[in-house]
mmCIF file of N, CA, C and O in Angstrom:
data_model
loop_
_atom_site.group_PDB
_atom_site.id
_atom_site.type_symbol
_atom_site.label_atom_id
_atom_site.label_comp_id
_atom_site.label_asym_id
_atom_site.label_seq_id
_atom_site.Cartn_x
_atom_site.Cartn_y
_atom_site.Cartn_z
ATOM 1 N N UNK K 1 15.832 -21.927 10.661
ATOM 2 C CA UNK K 1 16.752 -21.599 11.733
ATOM 3 C C UNK K 1 15.933 -21.343 12.997
ATOM 4 O O UNK K 1 14.849 -20.774 12.942
ATOM 5 N N UNK K 2 16.490 -21.749 14.111
ATOM 6 C CA UNK K 2 15.849 -21.587 15.407
ATOM 7 C C UNK K 2 16.739 -20.707 16.279
ATOM 8 O O UNK K 2 17.960 -20.879 16.290
ATOM 9 N N UNK K 3 16.146 -19.765 17.004
ATOM 10 C CA UNK K 3 16.896 -18.943 17.946
ATOM 11 C C UNK K 3 17.335 -19.856 19.092
ATOM 12 O O UNK K 3 16.502 -20.450 19.773
ATOM 13 N N UNK K 4 18.645 -19.970 19.297
ATOM 14 C CA UNK K 4 19.185 -20.908 20.277
ATOM 15 C C UNK K 4 19.432 -20.291 21.645
ATOM 16 O O UNK K 4 19.384 -20.988 22.656
ATOM 17 N N UNK K 5 19.762 -18.995 21.692
ATOM 18 C CA UNK K 5 20.073 -18.354 22.968
ATOM 19 C C UNK K 5 19.721 -16.879 22.900
ATOM 20 O O UNK K 5 19.496 -16.329 21.821
ATOM 21 N N UNK K 6 19.686 -16.242 24.066
ATOM 22 C CA UNK K 6 19.416 -14.812 24.123
ATOM 23 C C UNK K 6 20.574 -14.055 23.486
ATOM 24 O O UNK K 6 21.737 -14.420 23.662
ATOM 25 N N UNK K 7 20.217 -13.014 22.740
ATOM 26 C CA UNK K 7 21.224 -12.163 22.124
ATOM 27 C C UNK K 7 20.624 -10.778 21.921
ATOM 28 O O UNK K 7 19.406 -10.607 22.027
ATOM 29 N N UNK K 8 21.469 -9.819 21.622
ATOM 30 C CA UNK K 8 20.980 -8.477 21.337
ATOM 31 C C UNK K 8 21.925 -7.771 20.379
ATOM 32 O O UNK K 8 23.082 -8.151 20.235
ATOM 33 N N UNK K 9 21.385 -6.729 19.748
ATOM 34 C CA UNK K 9 22.179 -5.900 18.844
ATOM 35 C C UNK K 9 21.549 -4.513 18.808
ATOM 36 O O UNK K 9 20.327 -4.387 18.903
ATOM 37 N N UNK K 10 22.374 -3.490 18.659
ATOM 38 C CA UNK K 10 21.874 -2.134 18.511
ATOM 39 C C UNK K 10 22.134 -1.259 19.715
ATOM 40 O O UNK K 10 22.809 -1.647 20.662
ATOM 41 N N UNK K 11 21.555 -0.046 19.661
ATOM 42 C CA UNK K 11 21.659 0.929 20.748
ATOM 43 C C UNK K 11 20.297 1.585 20.941
ATOM 44 O O UNK K 11 19.397 1.416 20.123
ATOM 45 N N UNK K 12 20.165 2.339 22.012
ATOM 46 C CA UNK K 12 18.918 3.059 22.271
ATOM 47 C C UNK K 12 19.034 4.536 21.903
ATOM 48 O O UNK K 12 18.272 5.354 22.369
ATOM 49 N N UNK K 13 19.977 4.862 21.046
ATOM 50 C CA UNK K 13 20.123 6.237 20.596
ATOM 51 C C UNK K 13 19.040 6.582 19.593
ATOM 52 O O UNK K 13 18.433 5.697 18.987
ATOM 53 N N UNK K 14 18.813 7.856 19.406
ATOM 54 C CA UNK K 14 17.840 8.312 18.424
ATOM 55 C C UNK K 14 18.212 7.777 17.045
ATOM 56 O O UNK K 14 19.390 7.672 16.702
ATOM 57 N N UNK K 15 17.208 7.400 16.262
ATOM 58 C CA UNK K 15 17.380 6.848 14.914
ATOM 59 C C UNK K 15 18.055 5.479 14.908
ATOM 60 O O UNK K 15 18.677 5.101 13.912
ATOM 61 N N UNK K 16 17.968 4.751 16.003
ATOM 62 C CA UNK K 16 18.504 3.394 16.066
ATOM 63 C C UNK K 16 17.484 2.507 16.778
ATOM 64 O O UNK K 16 16.379 2.958 17.086
ATOM 65 N N UNK K 17 17.826 1.278 17.002
ATOM 66 C CA UNK K 17 16.940 0.357 17.689
ATOM 67 C C UNK K 17 17.757 -0.703 18.392
ATOM 68 O O UNK K 17 18.915 -0.932 18.066
ATOM 69 N N UNK K 18 17.140 -1.333 19.376
ATOM 70 C CA UNK K 18 17.713 -2.501 20.046
ATOM 71 C C UNK K 18 16.880 -3.697 19.640
ATOM 72 O O UNK K 18 15.648 -3.616 19.619
ATOM 73 N N UNK K 19 17.540 -4.787 19.320
ATOM 74 C CA UNK K 19 16.863 -6.036 18.978
ATOM 75 C C UNK K 19 17.302 -7.083 19.987
ATOM 76 O O UNK K 19 18.500 -7.266 20.209
ATOM 77 N N UNK K 20 16.338 -7.724 20.622
ATOM 78 C CA UNK K 20 16.590 -8.786 21.586
ATOM 79 C C UNK K 20 15.996 -10.076 21.038
ATOM 80 O O UNK K 20 14.871 -10.065 20.544
ATOM 81 N N UNK K 21 16.740 -11.162 21.133
ATOM 82 C CA UNK K 21 16.224 -12.461 20.702
ATOM 83 C C UNK K 21 16.264 -13.417 21.883
ATOM 84 O O UNK K 21 17.117 -13.285 22.765
ATOM 85 N N UNK K 22 15.342 -14.356 21.891
ATOM 86 C CA UNK K 22 15.357 -15.420 22.886
ATOM 87 C C UNK K 22 14.617 -16.625 22.335
ATOM 88 O O UNK K 22 13.740 -16.484 21.480
ATOM 89 N N UNK K 23 14.961 -17.803 22.797
ATOM 90 C CA UNK K 23 14.298 -19.016 22.315
ATOM 91 C C UNK K 23 12.816 -19.042 22.707
ATOM 92 O O UNK K 23 12.437 -18.523 23.753
ATOM 93 N N UNK K 24 12.004 -19.635 21.870
ATOM 94 C CA UNK K 24 10.594 -19.892 22.184
ATOM 95 C C UNK K 24 10.085 -20.971 21.234
ATOM 96 O O UNK K 24 10.760 -21.330 20.268
ATOM 97 N N UNK K 25 8.890 -21.470 21.521
ATOM 98 C CA UNK K 25 8.327 -22.565 20.716
ATOM 99 C C UNK K 25 7.832 -22.106 19.351
ATOM 100 O O UNK K 25 7.871 -22.857 18.394
ATOM 101 N N UNK K 26 7.353 -20.874 19.268
ATOM 102 C CA UNK K 26 6.853 -20.342 18.005
ATOM 103 C C UNK K 26 7.673 -19.152 17.580
ATOM 104 O O UNK K 26 8.742 -18.887 18.138
ATOM 105 N N UNK K 27 7.185 -18.433 16.601
ATOM 106 C CA UNK K 27 7.842 -17.211 16.144
ATOM 107 C C UNK K 27 6.981 -16.033 16.567
ATOM 108 O O UNK K 27 5.809 -15.943 16.184
ATOM 109 N N UNK K 28 7.555 -15.151 17.384
ATOM 110 C CA UNK K 28 6.826 -13.997 17.899
ATOM 111 C C UNK K 28 7.667 -12.749 17.701
ATOM 112 O O UNK K 28 8.870 -12.756 17.979
ATOM 113 N N UNK K 29 7.027 -11.681 17.222
ATOM 114 C CA UNK K 29 7.692 -10.399 17.028
ATOM 115 C C UNK K 29 6.963 -9.373 17.889
ATOM 116 O O UNK K 29 5.753 -9.187 17.744
ATOM 117 N N UNK K 30 7.705 -8.720 18.787
ATOM 118 C CA UNK K 30 7.139 -7.708 19.674
ATOM 119 C C UNK K 30 7.848 -6.402 19.376
ATOM 120 O O UNK K 30 9.078 -6.326 19.456
ATOM 121 N N UNK K 31 7.067 -5.374 19.034
ATOM 122 C CA UNK K 31 7.651 -4.091 18.649
ATOM 123 C C UNK K 31 7.182 -2.996 19.590
ATOM 124 O O UNK K 31 5.982 -2.793 19.784
ATOM 125 N N UNK K 32 8.148 -2.277 20.165
ATOM 126 C CA UNK K 32 7.892 -1.095 20.981
ATOM 127 C C UNK K 32 8.624 0.050 20.286
ATOM 128 O O UNK K 32 9.858 0.067 20.250
ATOM 129 N N UNK K 33 7.876 0.973 19.695
ATOM 130 C CA UNK K 33 8.489 2.021 18.882
ATOM 131 C C UNK K 33 7.907 3.389 19.204
ATOM 132 O O UNK K 33 6.710 3.519 19.464
ATOM 133 N N UNK K 34 8.772 4.399 19.141
ATOM 134 C CA UNK K 34 8.312 5.781 19.331
ATOM 135 C C UNK K 34 7.494 6.254 18.130
ATOM 136 O O UNK K 34 6.781 7.251 18.233
ATOM 137 N N UNK K 35 7.578 5.542 17.025
ATOM 138 C CA UNK K 35 6.840 5.924 15.814
ATOM 139 C C UNK K 35 5.884 4.814 15.375
ATOM 140 O O UNK K 35 5.553 4.692 14.196
ATOM 141 N N UNK K 36 5.426 4.015 16.331
ATOM 142 C CA UNK K 36 4.599 2.836 16.012
ATOM 143 C C UNK K 36 3.298 3.211 15.306
ATOM 144 O O UNK K 36 2.860 2.500 14.393
ATOM 145 N N UNK K 37 2.668 4.296 15.700
ATOM 146 C CA UNK K 37 1.388 4.658 15.079
ATOM 147 C C UNK K 37 1.542 4.963 13.596
ATOM 148 O O UNK K 37 0.678 4.625 12.801
ATOM 149 N N UNK K 38 2.635 5.603 13.227
ATOM 150 C CA UNK K 38 2.849 5.957 11.831
ATOM 151 C C UNK K 38 3.513 4.834 11.041
ATOM 152 O O UNK K 38 3.177 4.598 9.880
ATOM 153 N N UNK K 39 4.491 4.153 11.638
ATOM 154 C CA UNK K 39 5.344 3.247 10.875
ATOM 155 C C UNK K 39 5.417 1.820 11.422
ATOM 156 O O UNK K 39 6.217 1.020 10.930
ATOM 157 N N UNK K 40 4.615 1.485 12.414
ATOM 158 C CA UNK K 40 4.667 0.163 13.024
ATOM 159 C C UNK K 40 4.518 -0.969 12.027
ATOM 160 O O UNK K 40 5.230 -1.979 12.085
ATOM 161 N N UNK K 41 3.588 -0.799 11.077
ATOM 162 C CA UNK K 41 3.375 -1.850 10.082
ATOM 163 C C UNK K 41 4.582 -2.012 9.159
ATOM 164 O O UNK K 41 4.898 -3.123 8.727
ATOM 165 N N UNK K 42 5.287 -0.930 8.869
ATOM 166 C CA UNK K 42 6.475 -1.010 8.017
ATOM 167 C C UNK K 42 7.651 -1.634 8.767
ATOM 168 O O UNK K 42 8.432 -2.394 8.181
ATOM 169 N N UNK K 43 7.772 -1.329 10.062
ATOM 170 C CA UNK K 43 8.818 -1.933 10.880
ATOM 171 C C UNK K 43 8.600 -3.439 10.937
ATOM 172 O O UNK K 43 9.524 -4.221 10.717
ATOM 173 N N UNK K 44 7.369 -3.846 11.210
ATOM 174 C CA UNK K 44 7.048 -5.279 11.284
ATOM 175 C C UNK K 44 7.340 -5.959 9.940
ATOM 176 O O UNK K 44 7.910 -7.060 9.900
ATOM 177 N N UNK K 45 6.971 -5.319 8.840
ATOM 178 C CA UNK K 45 7.207 -5.901 7.514
ATOM 179 C C UNK K 45 8.700 -6.098 7.263
ATOM 180 O O UNK K 45 9.116 -7.137 6.715
ATOM 181 N N UNK K 46 9.524 -5.130 7.664
ATOM 182 C CA UNK K 46 10.971 -5.248 7.461
ATOM 183 C C UNK K 46 11.548 -6.364 8.319
ATOM 184 O O UNK K 46 12.371 -7.170 7.862
ATOM 185 N N UNK K 47 11.108 -6.457 9.581
ATOM 186 C CA UNK K 47 11.589 -7.516 10.467
ATOM 187 C C UNK K 47 11.196 -8.873 9.900
ATOM 188 O O UNK K 47 12.020 -9.793 9.840
ATOM 189 N N UNK K 48 9.952 -9.015 9.463
ATOM 190 C CA UNK K 48 9.487 -10.275 8.878
ATOM 191 C C UNK K 48 10.281 -10.634 7.629
ATOM 192 O O UNK K 48 10.602 -11.805 7.397
ATOM 193 N N UNK K 49 10.614 -9.623 6.816
ATOM 194 C CA UNK K 49 11.407 -9.857 5.603
ATOM 195 C C UNK K 49 12.782 -10.428 5.945
ATOM 196 O O UNK K 49 13.244 -11.391 5.325
ATOM 197 N N UNK K 50 13.432 -9.842 6.950
ATOM 198 C CA UNK K 50 14.761 -10.308 7.348
ATOM 199 C C UNK K 50 14.683 -11.726 7.919
ATOM 200 O O UNK K 50 15.490 -12.593 7.569
ATOM 201 N N UNK K 51 13.700 -11.971 8.785
ATOM 202 C CA UNK K 51 13.558 -13.301 9.376
ATOM 203 C C UNK K 51 13.264 -14.348 8.307
ATOM 204 O O UNK K 51 13.791 -15.459 8.363
ATOM 205 N N UNK K 52 12.446 -13.986 7.333
ATOM 206 C CA UNK K 52 12.140 -14.899 6.240
ATOM 207 C C UNK K 52 13.390 -15.185 5.412
ATOM 208 O O UNK K 52 13.670 -16.332 5.057
ATOM 209 N N UNK K 53 14.154 -14.149 5.101
ATOM 210 C CA UNK K 53 15.388 -14.306 4.324
ATOM 211 C C UNK K 53 16.385 -15.207 5.043
ATOM 212 O O UNK K 53 17.116 -15.974 4.414
ATOM 213 N N UNK K 54 16.395 -15.135 6.397
ATOM 214 C CA UNK K 54 17.320 -15.938 7.199
ATOM 215 C C UNK K 54 16.709 -17.275 7.607
ATOM 216 O O UNK K 54 17.332 -18.041 8.327
ATOM 217 N N UNK K 55 15.486 -17.544 7.167
ATOM 218 C CA UNK K 55 14.768 -18.792 7.457
ATOM 219 C C UNK K 55 14.579 -19.038 8.950
ATOM 220 O O UNK K 55 14.680 -20.164 9.425
ATOM 221 N N UNK K 56 14.289 -17.976 9.699
ATOM 222 C CA UNK K 56 14.032 -18.106 11.132
ATOM 223 C C UNK K 56 12.591 -18.570 11.313
ATOM 224 O O UNK K 56 11.657 -17.934 10.817
ATOM 225 N N UNK K 57 12.419 -19.685 12.024
ATOM 226 C CA UNK K 57 11.083 -20.259 12.211
ATOM 227 C C UNK K 57 10.648 -20.291 13.671
ATOM 228 O O UNK K 57 9.468 -20.451 13.948
ATOM 229 N N UNK K 58 11.601 -20.162 14.599
ATOM 230 C CA UNK K 58 11.271 -20.195 16.022
ATOM 231 C C UNK K 58 12.104 -19.190 16.780
ATOM 232 O O UNK K 58 13.312 -19.077 16.554
ATOM 233 N N UNK K 59 11.438 -18.480 17.696
ATOM 234 C CA UNK K 59 12.126 -17.535 18.564
ATOM 235 C C UNK K 59 11.270 -16.318 18.811
ATOM 236 O O UNK K 59 10.294 -16.066 18.104
ATOM 237 N N UNK K 60 11.624 -15.589 19.844
ATOM 238 C CA UNK K 60 10.966 -14.322 20.140
ATOM 239 C C UNK K 60 11.926 -13.199 19.779
ATOM 240 O O UNK K 60 13.084 -13.211 20.199
ATOM 241 N N UNK K 61 11.426 -12.248 19.015
ATOM 242 C CA UNK K 61 12.205 -11.090 18.586
ATOM 243 C C UNK K 61 11.542 -9.866 19.193
ATOM 244 O O UNK K 61 10.384 -9.565 18.888
ATOM 245 N N UNK K 62 12.270 -9.153 20.061
ATOM 246 C CA UNK K 62 11.748 -7.926 20.673
ATOM 247 C C UNK K 62 12.502 -6.736 20.084
ATOM 248 O O UNK K 62 13.728 -6.728 20.069
ATOM 249 N N UNK K 63 11.741 -5.764 19.643
ATOM 250 C CA UNK K 63 12.308 -4.567 19.030
ATOM 251 C C UNK K 63 11.968 -3.360 19.903
ATOM 252 O O UNK K 63 10.801 -3.145 20.226
ATOM 253 N N UNK K 64 12.979 -2.577 20.266
ATOM 254 C CA UNK K 64 12.776 -1.285 20.926
ATOM 255 C C UNK K 64 13.338 -0.249 19.965
ATOM 256 O O UNK K 64 14.548 -0.061 19.879
ATOM 257 N N UNK K 65 12.444 0.404 19.247
ATOM 258 C CA UNK K 65 12.816 1.283 18.139
ATOM 259 C C UNK K 65 12.754 2.747 18.546
ATOM 260 O O UNK K 65 11.851 3.169 19.259
ATOM 261 N N UNK K 66 13.722 3.512 18.053
ATOM 262 C CA UNK K 66 13.774 4.951 18.275
ATOM 263 C C UNK K 66 13.790 5.702 16.940
ATOM 264 O O UNK K 66 14.471 6.698 16.794
ATOM 265 N N UNK K 67 13.066 5.177 15.956
ATOM 266 C CA UNK K 67 12.970 5.848 14.668
ATOM 267 C C UNK K 67 14.019 5.418 13.662
ATOM 268 O O UNK K 67 14.448 6.210 12.817
ATOM 269 N N UNK K 68 14.428 4.161 13.719
ATOM 270 C CA UNK K 68 15.466 3.654 12.820
ATOM 271 C C UNK K 68 14.947 3.518 11.388
ATOM 272 O O UNK K 68 13.771 3.253 11.164
ATOM 273 N N UNK K 69 15.847 3.688 10.447
ATOM 274 C CA UNK K 69 15.528 3.496 9.033
ATOM 275 C C UNK K 69 15.659 2.019 8.665
ATOM 276 O O UNK K 69 16.206 1.219 9.414
ATOM 277 N N UNK K 70 15.156 1.681 7.486
ATOM 278 C CA UNK K 70 15.111 0.289 7.029
ATOM 279 C C UNK K 70 16.462 -0.420 7.101
ATOM 280 O O UNK K 70 16.542 -1.560 7.548
ATOM 281 N N UNK K 71 17.513 0.238 6.642
ATOM 282 C CA UNK K 71 18.816 -0.420 6.609
ATOM 283 C C UNK K 71 19.308 -0.745 8.013
ATOM 284 O O UNK K 71 19.965 -1.766 8.226
ATOM 285 N N UNK K 72 18.983 0.102 8.988
ATOM 286 C CA UNK K 72 19.387 -0.153 10.374
ATOM 287 C C UNK K 72 18.589 -1.322 10.951
ATOM 288 O O UNK K 72 19.145 -2.184 11.649
ATOM 289 N N UNK K 73 17.293 -1.368 10.663
ATOM 290 C CA UNK K 73 16.452 -2.471 11.123
ATOM 291 C C UNK K 73 16.995 -3.782 10.561
ATOM 292 O O UNK K 73 17.171 -4.764 11.284
ATOM 293 N N UNK K 74 17.283 -3.794 9.278
ATOM 294 C CA UNK K 74 17.812 -4.988 8.611
ATOM 295 C C UNK K 74 19.107 -5.448 9.283
ATOM 296 O O UNK K 74 19.246 -6.614 9.660
ATOM 297 N N UNK K 75 20.046 -4.538 9.459
ATOM 298 C CA UNK K 75 21.356 -4.880 10.017
ATOM 299 C C UNK K 75 21.248 -5.352 11.460
ATOM 300 O O UNK K 75 21.897 -6.333 11.848
ATOM 301 N N UNK K 76 20.449 -4.679 12.269
ATOM 302 C CA UNK K 76 20.337 -5.029 13.693
ATOM 303 C C UNK K 76 19.651 -6.377 13.891
ATOM 304 O O UNK K 76 20.072 -7.178 14.722
ATOM 305 N N UNK K 77 18.589 -6.639 13.143
ATOM 306 C CA UNK K 77 17.897 -7.924 13.265
ATOM 307 C C UNK K 77 18.834 -9.044 12.824
ATOM 308 O O UNK K 77 18.962 -10.069 13.502
ATOM 309 N N UNK K 78 19.519 -8.844 11.712
ATOM 310 C CA UNK K 78 20.450 -9.862 11.225
ATOM 311 C C UNK K 78 21.553 -10.121 12.247
ATOM 312 O O UNK K 78 21.886 -11.282 12.525
ATOM 313 N N UNK K 79 22.122 -9.074 12.826
ATOM 314 C CA UNK K 79 23.193 -9.244 13.810
ATOM 315 C C UNK K 79 22.709 -9.998 15.043
ATOM 316 O O UNK K 79 23.393 -10.906 15.538
ATOM 317 N N UNK K 80 21.527 -9.647 15.540
ATOM 318 C CA UNK K 80 21.000 -10.311 16.736
ATOM 319 C C UNK K 80 20.733 -11.796 16.455
ATOM 320 O O UNK K 80 21.045 -12.648 17.292
ATOM 321 N N UNK K 81 20.176 -12.103 15.295
ATOM 322 C CA UNK K 81 19.896 -13.499 14.952
ATOM 323 C C UNK K 81 21.213 -14.286 14.843
ATOM 324 O O UNK K 81 21.315 -15.398 15.360
ATOM 325 N N UNK K 82 22.198 -13.731 14.185
ATOM 326 C CA UNK K 82 23.482 -14.425 14.072
ATOM 327 C C UNK K 82 24.127 -14.627 15.428
ATOM 328 O O UNK K 82 24.682 -15.695 15.705
ATOM 329 N N UNK K 83 24.039 -13.640 16.304
ATOM 330 C CA UNK K 83 24.588 -13.780 17.659
ATOM 331 C C UNK K 83 23.848 -14.856 18.443
ATOM 332 O O UNK K 83 24.431 -15.537 19.278
ATOM 333 N N UNK K 84 22.564 -15.000 18.171
ATOM 334 C CA UNK K 84 21.772 -16.023 18.872
ATOM 335 C C UNK K 84 22.173 -17.439 18.453
ATOM 336 O O UNK K 84 21.815 -18.404 19.101
ATOM 337 N N UNK K 85 22.951 -17.532 17.391
ATOM 338 C CA UNK K 85 23.425 -18.825 16.900
ATOM 339 C C UNK K 85 24.847 -19.110 17.378
ATOM 340 O O UNK K 85 25.408 -20.151 17.057
ATOM 341 N N UNK K 86 25.421 -18.165 18.086
ATOM 342 C CA UNK K 86 26.797 -18.334 18.554
ATOM 343 C C UNK K 86 27.819 -17.743 17.618
ATOM 344 O O UNK K 86 29.015 -17.889 17.825
ATOM 345 N N UNK K 87 27.359 -17.071 16.561
ATOM 346 C CA UNK K 87 28.279 -16.490 15.571
ATOM 347 C C UNK K 87 28.822 -15.148 16.034
ATOM 348 O O UNK K 87 28.271 -14.484 16.830
#
């Protein structure tokens, strides 16, 4: 799957995150998190897991995290990717 258009999902409230998608030639994940030093690698792993499950091969995924849990990361990334497809 390829990211076709800009989309977003989520909020900037505490314990949530915003996910922004946009088209690009490769697959890039950019994470800005208030807990990046402690959990950045786990956030990236969860995002990669969701993208792999959805077969996303091209696009830029920007994450602005405020301490979201795994289930929120999963749901927000999935919603943003689906919105980027026009769904």
